[in-house]
GROMACS .gro file of N, CA and C in nm:
model
  450
    1MET      N    1   2.576   2.295   6.924
    1MET     CA    2   2.533   2.190   6.834
    1MET      C    3   2.641   2.172   6.727
    2ARG      N    4   2.682   2.053   6.710
    2ARG     CA    5   2.791   2.024   6.617
    2ARG      C    6   2.737   1.961   6.489
    3LYS      N    7   2.789   2.010   6.377
    3LYS     CA    8   2.747   1.958   6.247
    3LYS      C    9   2.812   1.822   6.224
    4GLU      N   10   2.731   1.728   6.189
    4GLU     CA   11   2.780   1.592   6.167
    4GLU      C   12   2.841   1.580   6.028
    5ARG      N   13   2.959   1.521   6.022
    5ARG     CA   14   3.026   1.500   5.893
    5ARG      C   15   2.996   1.359   5.845
    6LYS      N   16   2.952   1.354   5.722
    6LYS     CA   17   2.925   1.223   5.662
    6LYS      C   18   3.021   1.207   5.545
    7ILE      N   19   3.111   1.113   5.554
    7ILE     CA   20   3.211   1.091   5.451
    7ILE      C   21   3.180   0.960   5.380
    8ILE      N   22   3.182   0.967   5.248
    8ILE     CA   23   3.159   0.848   5.165
    8ILE      C   24   3.287   0.821   5.090
    9ASN      N   25   3.329   0.699   5.090
    9ASN     CA   26   3.450   0.659   5.019
    9ASN      C   27   3.412   0.600   4.884
   10THR      N   28   3.470   0.653   4.779
   10THR     CA   29   3.445   0.601   4.645
   10THR      C   30   3.579   0.588   4.575
   11ASN      N   31   3.597   0.478   4.509
   11ASN     CA   32   3.720   0.457   4.433
   11ASN      C   33   3.695   0.490   4.287
   12ILE      N   34   3.795   0.546   4.226
   12ILE     CA   35   3.788   0.574   4.083
   12ILE      C   36   3.895   0.490   4.017
   13ARG      N   37   3.855   0.416   3.916
   13ARG     CA   38   3.951   0.336   3.840
   13ARG      C   39   3.970   0.401   3.704
   14LEU      N   40   4.094   0.416   3.666
   14LEU     CA   41   4.126   0.474   3.537
   14LEU      C   42   4.200   0.371   3.453
   15ASN      N   43   4.151   0.348   3.333
   15ASN     CA   44   4.214   0.256   3.238
   15ASN      C   45   4.308   0.339   3.152
   16LEU      N   46   4.438   0.326   3.173
   16LEU     CA   47   4.536   0.408   3.102
   16LEU      C   48   4.545   0.374   2.954
   17CYS      N   49   4.479   0.266   2.912
   17CYS     CA   50   4.472   0.234   2.768
   17CYS      C   51   4.363   0.315   2.700
   18ASP      N   52   4.268   0.367   2.779
   18ASP     CA   53   4.160   0.451   2.725
   18ASP      C   54   4.209   0.596   2.723
   19GLU      N   55   4.194   0.663   2.609
   19GLU     CA   56   4.247   0.799   2.590
   19GLU      C   57   4.193   0.897   2.693
   20GLN      N   58   4.062   0.898   2.715
   20GLN     CA   59   4.004   0.993   2.812
   20GLN      C   60   4.050   0.964   2.954
   21ASP      N   61   4.058   0.837   2.991
   21ASP     CA   62   4.106   0.802   3.125
   21ASP      C   63   4.252   0.845   3.142
   22ARG      N   64   4.333   0.820   3.040
   22ARG     CA   65   4.474   0.857   3.047
   22ARG      C   66   4.489   1.009   3.059
   23GLN      N   67   4.407   1.083   2.983
   23GLN     CA   68   4.413   1.229   2.990
   23GLN      C   69   4.372   1.278   3.130
   24ALA      N   70   4.269   1.217   3.189
   24ALA     CA   71   4.226   1.253   3.325
   24ALA      C   72   4.339   1.226   3.424
   25TRP      N   73   4.407   1.114   3.409
   25TRP     CA   74   4.519   1.080   3.497
   25TRP      C   75   4.631   1.184   3.483
   26GLU      N   76   4.660   1.225   3.361
   26GLU     CA   77   4.764   1.325   3.340
   26GLU      C   78   4.726   1.459   3.404
   27TYR      N   79   4.598   1.496   3.394
   27TYR     CA   80   4.554   1.618   3.460
   27TYR      C   81   4.573   1.609   3.611
   28LEU      N   82   4.538   1.494   3.667
   28LEU     CA   83   4.554   1.476   3.811
   28LEU      C   84   4.701   1.483   3.852
   29GLN      N   85   4.789   1.434   3.767
   29GLN     CA   86   4.931   1.434   3.799
   29GLN      C   87   4.992   1.574   3.790
   30THR      N   88   4.936   1.659   3.706
   30THR     CA   89   4.994   1.792   3.685
   30THR      C   90   4.914   1.903   3.752
   31MET      N   91   4.814   1.869   3.832
   31MET     CA   92   4.730   1.972   3.895
   31MET      C   93   4.810   2.053   3.996
   32ASP      N   94   4.764   2.172   4.022
   32ASP     CA   95   4.827   2.264   4.117
   32ASP      C   96   4.797   2.214   4.258
   33ARG      N   97   4.900   2.167   4.326
   33ARG     CA   98   4.883   2.109   4.460
   33ARG      C   99   4.850   2.214   4.565
   34LYS      N  100   4.879   2.338   4.538
   34LYS     CA  101   4.841   2.444   4.633
   34LYS      C  102   4.692   2.473   4.623
   35LYS      N  103   4.639   2.461   4.503
   35LYS     CA  104   4.497   2.488   4.481
   35LYS      C  105   4.412   2.367   4.520
   36TYR      N  106   4.458   2.251   4.480
   36TYR     CA  107   4.385   2.126   4.510
   36TYR      C  108   4.475   2.041   4.599
   37LYS      N  109   4.435   2.025   4.724
   37LYS     CA  110   4.517   1.952   4.820
   37LYS      C  111   4.515   1.802   4.797
   38SER      N  112   4.412   1.756   4.726
   38SER     CA  113   4.401   1.611   4.704
   38SER      C  114   4.330   1.585   4.571
   39TYR      N  115   4.339   1.461   4.526
   39TYR     CA  116   4.266   1.420   4.406
   39TYR      C  117   4.117   1.441   4.428
   40THR      N  118   4.072   1.411   4.549
   40THR     CA  119   3.929   1.423   4.580
   40THR      C  120   3.880   1.566   4.555
   41LYS      N  121   3.956   1.666   4.603
   41LYS     CA  122   3.914   1.806   4.584
   41LYS      C  123   3.911   1.842   4.435
   42ALA      N  124   4.010   1.795   4.360
   42ALA     CA  125   4.014   1.824   4.216
   42ALA      C  126   3.896   1.758   4.145
   43VAL      N  127   3.865   1.636   4.180
   43VAL     CA  128   3.753   1.565   4.118
   43VAL      C  129   3.621   1.631   4.153
   44VAL      N  130   3.606   1.673   4.278
   44VAL     CA  131   3.483   1.741   4.322
   44VAL      C  132   3.462   1.870   4.243
   45VAL      N  133   3.566   1.951   4.231
   45VAL     CA  134   3.556   2.077   4.156
   45VAL      C  135   3.522   2.049   4.010
   46ALA      N  136   3.589   1.951   3.951
   46ALA     CA  137   3.565   1.919   3.810
   46ALA      C  138   3.423   1.868   3.787
   47LEU      N  139   3.376   1.780   3.873
   47LEU     CA  140   3.239   1.727   3.858
   47LEU      C  141   3.136   1.838   3.876
   48ASN      N  142   3.153   1.920   3.978
   48ASN     CA  143   3.057   2.028   4.001
   48ASN      C  144   3.054   2.125   3.883
   49ASP      N  145   3.171   2.160   3.833
   49ASP     CA  146   3.178   2.250   3.719
   49ASP      C  147   3.112   2.188   3.596
   50TYR      N  148   3.145   2.065   3.569
   50TYR     CA  149   3.092   1.998   3.450
   50TYR      C  150   2.940   1.986   3.457
   51PHE      N  151   2.888   1.933   3.566
   51PHE     CA  152   2.745   1.909   3.573
   51PHE      C  153   2.664   2.038   3.589
   52SER      N  154   2.717   2.138   3.657
   52SER     CA  155   2.642   2.264   3.666
   52SER      C  156   2.630   2.325   3.527
   53ARG      N  157   2.735   2.311   3.448
   53ARG     CA  158   2.732   2.362   3.310
   53ARG      C  159   2.629   2.285   3.226
   54ILE      N  160   2.630   2.155   3.237
   54ILE     CA  161   2.535   2.072   3.163
   54ILE      C  162   2.391   2.109   3.200
   55TYR      N  163   2.364   2.123   3.330
   55TYR     CA  164   2.228   2.157   3.374
   55TYR      C  165   2.189   2.298   3.332
   56GLN      N  166   2.283   2.391   3.333
   56GLN     CA  167   2.253   2.527   3.286
   56GLN      C  168   2.215   2.525   3.138
   57LYS      N  169   2.286   2.446   3.060
   57LYS     CA  170   2.257   2.439   2.916
   57LYS      C  171   2.122   2.371   2.889
   58GLU      N  172   2.082   2.279   2.976
   58GLU     CA  173   1.949   2.218   2.959
   58GLU      C  174   1.840   2.320   2.982
   59VAL      N  175   1.858   2.405   3.082
   59VAL     CA  176   1.759   2.509   3.114
   59VAL      C  177   1.766   2.622   3.012
   60ASP      N  178   1.887   2.655   2.968
   60ASP     CA  179   1.910   2.768   2.879
   60ASP      C  180   1.996   2.722   2.761
   61PRO      N  181   1.933   2.669   2.656
   61PRO     CA  182   2.010   2.613   2.544
   61PRO      C  183   2.097   2.715   2.470
   62TYR      N  184   2.068   2.843   2.483
   62TYR     CA  185   2.144   2.946   2.411
   62TYR      C  186   2.255   3.007   2.497
   63LEU      N  187   2.283   2.948   2.613
   63LEU     CA  188   2.382   3.001   2.704
   63LEU      C  189   2.518   3.018   2.637
   64GLU      N  190   2.567   2.915   2.571
   64GLU     CA  191   2.699   2.923   2.507
   64GLU      C  192   2.701   3.027   2.396
   65THR      N  193   2.594   3.034   2.319
   65THR     CA  194   2.587   3.131   2.211
   65THR      C  195   2.596   3.273   2.265
   66ARG      N  196   2.521   3.301   2.373
   66ARG     CA  197   2.524   3.435   2.432
   66ARG      C  198   2.661   3.465   2.491
   67GLU      N  199   2.723   3.365   2.552
   67GLU     CA  200   2.857   3.387   2.608
   67GLU      C  201   2.958   3.419   2.497
   68LYS      N  202   2.946   3.348   2.385
   68LYS     CA  203   3.035   3.376   2.272
   68LYS      C  204   3.009   3.514   2.214
   69GLU      N  205   2.880   3.552   2.203
   69GLU     CA  206   2.845   3.684   2.153
   69GLU      C  207   2.897   3.793   2.248
   70ASP      N  208   2.881   3.770   2.378
   70ASP     CA  209   2.930   3.868   2.476
   70ASP      C  210   3.081   3.883   2.465
   71ALA      N  211   3.152   3.772   2.450
   71ALA     CA  212   3.299   3.778   2.436
   71ALA      C  213   3.338   3.852   2.309
   72PHE      N  214   3.266   3.825   2.200
   72PHE     CA  215   3.293   3.894   2.074
   72PHE      C  216   3.270   4.044   2.087
   73LEU      N  217   3.156   4.082   2.146
   73LEU     CA  218   3.125   4.223   2.162
   73LEU      C  219   3.225   4.292   2.254
   74GLU      N  220   3.274   4.220   2.353
   74GLU     CA  221   3.377   4.276   2.441
   74GLU      C  222   3.505   4.305   2.363
   75ARG      N  223   3.543   4.213   2.272
   75ARG     CA  224   3.661   4.235   2.188
   75ARG      C  225   3.639   4.354   2.094
   76VAL      N  226   3.519   4.365   2.036
   76VAL     CA  227   3.488   4.477   1.947
   76VAL      C  228   3.496   4.609   2.023
   77GLU      N  229   3.435   4.611   2.141
   77GLU     CA  230   3.435   4.733   2.222
   77GLU      C  231   3.578   4.772   2.261
   78THR      N  232   3.659   4.675   2.297
   78THR     CA  233   3.799   4.703   2.333
   78THR      C  234   3.875   4.758   2.213
   79ALA      N  235   3.853   4.700   2.097
   79ALA     CA  236   3.921   4.748   1.976
   79ALA      C  237   3.878   4.892   1.945
   80ILE      N  238   3.752   4.921   1.957
   80ILE     CA  239   3.702   5.056   1.930
   80ILE      C  240   3.761   5.154   2.030
   81ARG      N  241   3.760   5.119   2.157
   81ARG     CA  242   3.815   5.209   2.260
   81ARG      C  243   3.963   5.234   2.235
   82ASP      N  244   4.039   5.127   2.201
   82ASP     CA  245   4.182   5.144   2.174
   82ASP      C  246   4.204   5.234   2.053
   83GLY      N  247   4.122   5.216   1.951
   83GLY     CA  248   4.133   5.302   1.832
   83GLY      C  249   4.104   5.447   1.865
   84VAL      N  250   4.004   5.470   1.947
   84VAL     CA  251   3.970   5.607   1.986
   84VAL      C  252   4.084   5.667   2.068
   85LYS      N  253   4.139   5.589   2.160
   85LYS     CA  254   4.250   5.640   2.243
   85LYS      C  255   4.370   5.679   2.158
   86GLU      N  256   4.394   5.604   2.052
   86GLU     CA  257   4.507   5.635   1.965
   86GLU      C  258   4.481   5.757   1.877
   87SER      N  259   4.357   5.775   1.835
   87SER     CA  260   4.328   5.883   1.740
   87SER      C  261   4.296   6.016   1.808
   88VAL      N  262   4.254   6.015   1.932
   88VAL     CA  263   4.215   6.139   1.999
   88VAL      C  264   4.330   6.240   2.008
   89PRO      N  265   4.452   6.200   2.046
   89PRO     CA  266   4.558   6.303   2.053
   89PRO      C  267   4.581   6.373   1.919
   90MET      N  268   4.577   6.299   1.810
   90MET     CA  269   4.597   6.361   1.678
   90MET      C  270   4.482   6.455   1.645
   91ALA      N  271   4.361   6.416   1.676
   91ALA     CA  272   4.245   6.501   1.649
   91ALA      C  273   4.253   6.629   1.733
   92MET      N  274   4.295   6.615   1.859
   92MET     CA  275   4.309   6.733   1.944
   92MET      C  276   4.417   6.826   1.890
   93ALA      N  277   4.528   6.770   1.846
   93ALA     CA  278   4.637   6.853   1.790
   93ALA      C  279   4.589   6.926   1.665
   94LYS      N  280   4.514   6.856   1.581
   94LYS     CA  281   4.463   6.918   1.459
   94LYS      C  282   4.366   7.031   1.493
   95ASN      N  283   4.277   7.006   1.590
   95ASN     CA  284   4.182   7.110   1.631
   95ASN      C  285   4.254   7.231   1.690
   96LEU      N  286   4.358   7.206   1.770
   96LEU     CA  287   4.437   7.315   1.826
   96LEU      C  288   4.503   7.396   1.716
   97LEU      N  289   4.559   7.327   1.617
   97LEU     CA  290   4.622   7.396   1.505
   97LEU      C  291   4.521   7.481   1.428
   98GLU      N  292   4.400   7.427   1.408
   98GLU     CA  293   4.296   7.503   1.339
   98GLU      C  294   4.256   7.627   1.418
   99MET      N  295   4.254   7.614   1.552
   99MET     CA  296   4.218   7.728   1.636
   99MET      C  297   4.329   7.833   1.633
  100LEU      N  298   4.454   7.791   1.624
  100LEU     CA  299   4.567   7.884   1.627
  100LEU      C  300   4.599   7.944   1.491
  101THR      N  301   4.551   7.884   1.384
  101THR     CA  302   4.584   7.929   1.249
  101THR      C  303   4.556   8.077   1.227
  102PRO      N  304   4.440   8.130   1.267
  102PRO     CA  305   4.417   8.274   1.244
  102PRO      C  306   4.520   8.361   1.316
  103PHE      N  307   4.559   8.323   1.436
  103PHE     CA  308   4.658   8.401   1.510
  103PHE      C  309   4.795   8.391   1.445
  104LEU      N  310   4.826   8.272   1.394
  104LEU     CA  311   4.954   8.254   1.327
  104LEU      C  312   4.958   8.335   1.197
  105LYS      N  313   4.846   8.341   1.126
  105LYS     CA  314   4.839   8.420   1.003
  105LYS      C  315   4.861   8.567   1.033
  106GLU      N  316   4.798   8.615   1.140
  106GLU     CA  317   4.815   8.756   1.179
  106GLU      C  318   4.961   8.784   1.210
  107SER      N  319   5.023   8.693   1.281
  107SER     CA  320   5.163   8.710   1.318
  107SER      C  321   5.252   8.712   1.194
  108VAL      N  322   5.224   8.626   1.098
  108VAL     CA  323   5.301   8.621   0.974
  108VAL      C  324   5.284   8.751   0.897
  109GLU      N  325   5.159   8.801   0.890
  109GLU     CA  326   5.133   8.925   0.816
  109GLU      C  327   5.196   9.046   0.884
  110GLU      N  328   5.191   9.049   1.018
  110GLU     CA  329   5.248   9.162   1.091
  110GLU      C  330   5.399   9.170   1.073
  111ASN      N  331   5.462   9.055   1.068
  111ASN     CA  332   5.608   9.053   1.058
  111ASN      C  333   5.657   9.047   0.914
  112ASN      N  334   5.565   9.058   0.819
  112ASN     CA  335   5.598   9.052   0.677
  112ASN      C  336   5.679   8.928   0.641
  113LEU      N  337   5.643   8.816   0.704
  113LEU     CA  338   5.708   8.689   0.673
  113LEU      C  339   5.634   8.625   0.557
  114PRO      N  340   5.702   8.541   0.478
  114PRO     CA  341   5.631   8.474   0.369
  114PRO      C  342   5.524   8.381   0.427
  115ASN      N  343   5.408   8.383   0.368
  115ASN     CA  344   5.297   8.301   0.415
  115ASN      C  345   5.313   8.161   0.357
  116MET      N  346   5.380   8.073   0.432
  116MET     CA  347   5.404   7.936   0.386
  116MET      C  348   5.280   7.852   0.416
  117ALA      N  349   5.276   7.742   0.440
  117ALA     CA  350   5.161   7.651   0.448
  117ALA      C  351   5.061   7.690   0.555
  118MET      N  352   5.012   7.813   0.554
  118MET     CA  353   4.914   7.856   0.653
  118MET      C  354   4.774   7.857   0.594
  119THR      N  355   4.755   7.798   0.483
  119THR     CA  356   4.623   7.800   0.420
  119THR      C  357   4.547   7.675   0.460
  120MET      N  358   4.452   7.693   0.549
  120MET     CA  359   4.371   7.581   0.596
  120MET      C  360   4.226   7.602   0.554
  121GLU      N  361   4.199   7.709   0.475
  121GLU     CA  362   4.061   7.739   0.439
  121GLU      C  363   4.013   7.647   0.329
  122LYS      N  364   3.885   7.615   0.337
  122LYS     CA  365   3.820   7.530   0.237
  122LYS      C  366   3.717   7.615   0.164
  123PRO      N  367   3.686   7.578   0.043
  123PRO     CA  368   3.576   7.647  -0.026
  123PRO      C  369   3.447   7.634   0.055
  124ASP      N  370   3.359   7.733   0.044
  124ASP     CA  371   3.238   7.736   0.125
  124ASP      C  372   3.148   7.614   0.104
  125ASN      N  373   3.146   7.558  -0.015
  125ASN     CA  374   3.055   7.446  -0.042
  125ASN      C  375   3.113   7.312   0.004
  126GLU      N  376   3.236   7.309   0.047
  126GLU     CA  377   3.300   7.183   0.087
  126GLU      C  378   3.297   7.171   0.240
  127ALA      N  379   3.269   7.050   0.290
  127ALA     CA  380   3.265   7.029   0.435
  127ALA      C  381   3.405   7.043   0.491
  128THR      N  382   3.418   7.105   0.605
  128THR     CA  383   3.549   7.123   0.666
  128THR      C  384   3.591   6.995   0.738
  129ASP      N  385   3.722   6.982   0.759
  129ASP     CA  386   3.773   6.865   0.832
  129ASP      C  387   3.717   6.862   0.973
  130ASN      N  388   3.698   6.980   1.033
  130ASN     CA  389   3.645   6.988   1.168
  130ASN      C  390   3.506   6.925   1.175
  131THR      N  391   3.423   6.955   1.074
  131THR     CA  392   3.289   6.897   1.069
  131THR      C  393   3.298   6.746   1.056
  132LEU      N  394   3.390   6.703   0.970
  132LEU     CA  395   3.407   6.559   0.952
  132LEU      C  396   3.456   6.493   1.080
  133ASP      N  397   3.547   6.559   1.153
  133ASP     CA  398   3.595   6.503   1.280
  133ASP      C  399   3.480   6.486   1.378
  134TRP      N  400   3.394   6.589   1.387
  134TRP     CA  401   3.281   6.579   1.480
  134TRP      C  402   3.186   6.468   1.437
  135GLU      N  403   3.165   6.453   1.308
  135GLU     CA  404   3.079   6.345   1.258
  135GLU      C  405   3.139   6.209   1.290
  136GLN      N  406   3.271   6.197   1.271
  136GLN     CA  407   3.337   6.070   1.302
  136GLN      C  408   3.329   6.042   1.451
  137GLU      N  409   3.346   6.144   1.532
  137GLU     CA  410   3.337   6.126   1.677
  137GLU      C  411   3.195   6.084   1.716
  138ALA      N  412   3.095   6.145   1.654
  138ALA     CA  413   2.956   6.107   1.682
  138ALA      C  414   2.931   5.963   1.640
  139ASP      N  415   2.986   5.923   1.525
  139ASP     CA  416   2.971   5.784   1.481
  139ASP      C  417   3.038   5.689   1.579
  140MET      N  418   3.156   5.727   1.628
  140MET     CA  419   3.229   5.644   1.724
  140MET      C  420   3.150   5.631   1.853
  141ASP      N  421   3.092   5.743   1.900
  141ASP     CA  422   3.009   5.738   2.021
  141ASP      C  423   2.889   5.646   2.001
  142ALA      N  424   2.827   5.654   1.884
  142ALA     CA  425   2.712   5.569   1.855
  142ALA      C  426   2.754   5.422   1.854
  143ALA      N  427   2.871   5.392   1.798
  143ALA     CA  428   2.919   5.254   1.796
  143ALA      C  429   2.946   5.204   1.936
  144LEU      N  430   3.007   5.287   2.020
  144LEU     CA  431   3.034   5.247   2.159
  144LEU      C  432   2.904   5.228   2.237
  145ASP      N  433   2.807   5.317   2.215
  145ASP     CA  434   2.677   5.301   2.280
  145ASP      C  435   2.610   5.172   2.237
  146PHE      N  436   2.620   5.140   2.109
  146PHE     CA  437   2.562   5.017   2.058
  146PHE      C  438   2.629   4.895   2.124
  147ALA      N  439   2.762   4.896   2.131
  147ALA     CA  440   2.833   4.784   2.192
  147ALA      C  441   2.800   4.772   2.340
  148ASP      N  442   2.783   4.886   2.410
  148ASP     CA  443   2.750   4.884   2.552
  148ASP      C  444   2.609   4.831   2.578
  149SER      N  445   2.522   4.839   2.478
  149SER     CA  446   2.384   4.798   2.498
  149SER      C  447   2.367   4.648   2.511
  150PHE      N  448   2.472   4.572   2.481
  150PHE     CA  449   2.460   4.426   2.490
  150PHE      C  450   2.498   4.377   2.623
   0.00000   0.00000   0.00000
């Protein structure tokens, strides 16, 4: 069984004195010929895209708003992830240094070397940098979870 092709011929007239018509003509002249083999294919794609969008907005008036919000949240999430990627190596280096400090102090004391900037201790009532790092990391995780929830 062969599918019957029904072809309808329609002419489009463009008034080059009208700004929108002239712009449409320029688009047709500069279109990608590999993607659109003919004016007809380009017009069909453009009409389908335009009217499907119009009908979607009639059914869902907040479609554009949600798309803009989604794009914004994607940019926020990307910025947060990039910031985390940049700061993690420094935080890891700092944590490693804090872990090694007691061993370095022992080595300095054993060799009777002057104890130069090996003082990383904080008063007992003051929060340590390590605690603050974990709190910042928890805040960052909460922000990423919030952004992912959209």
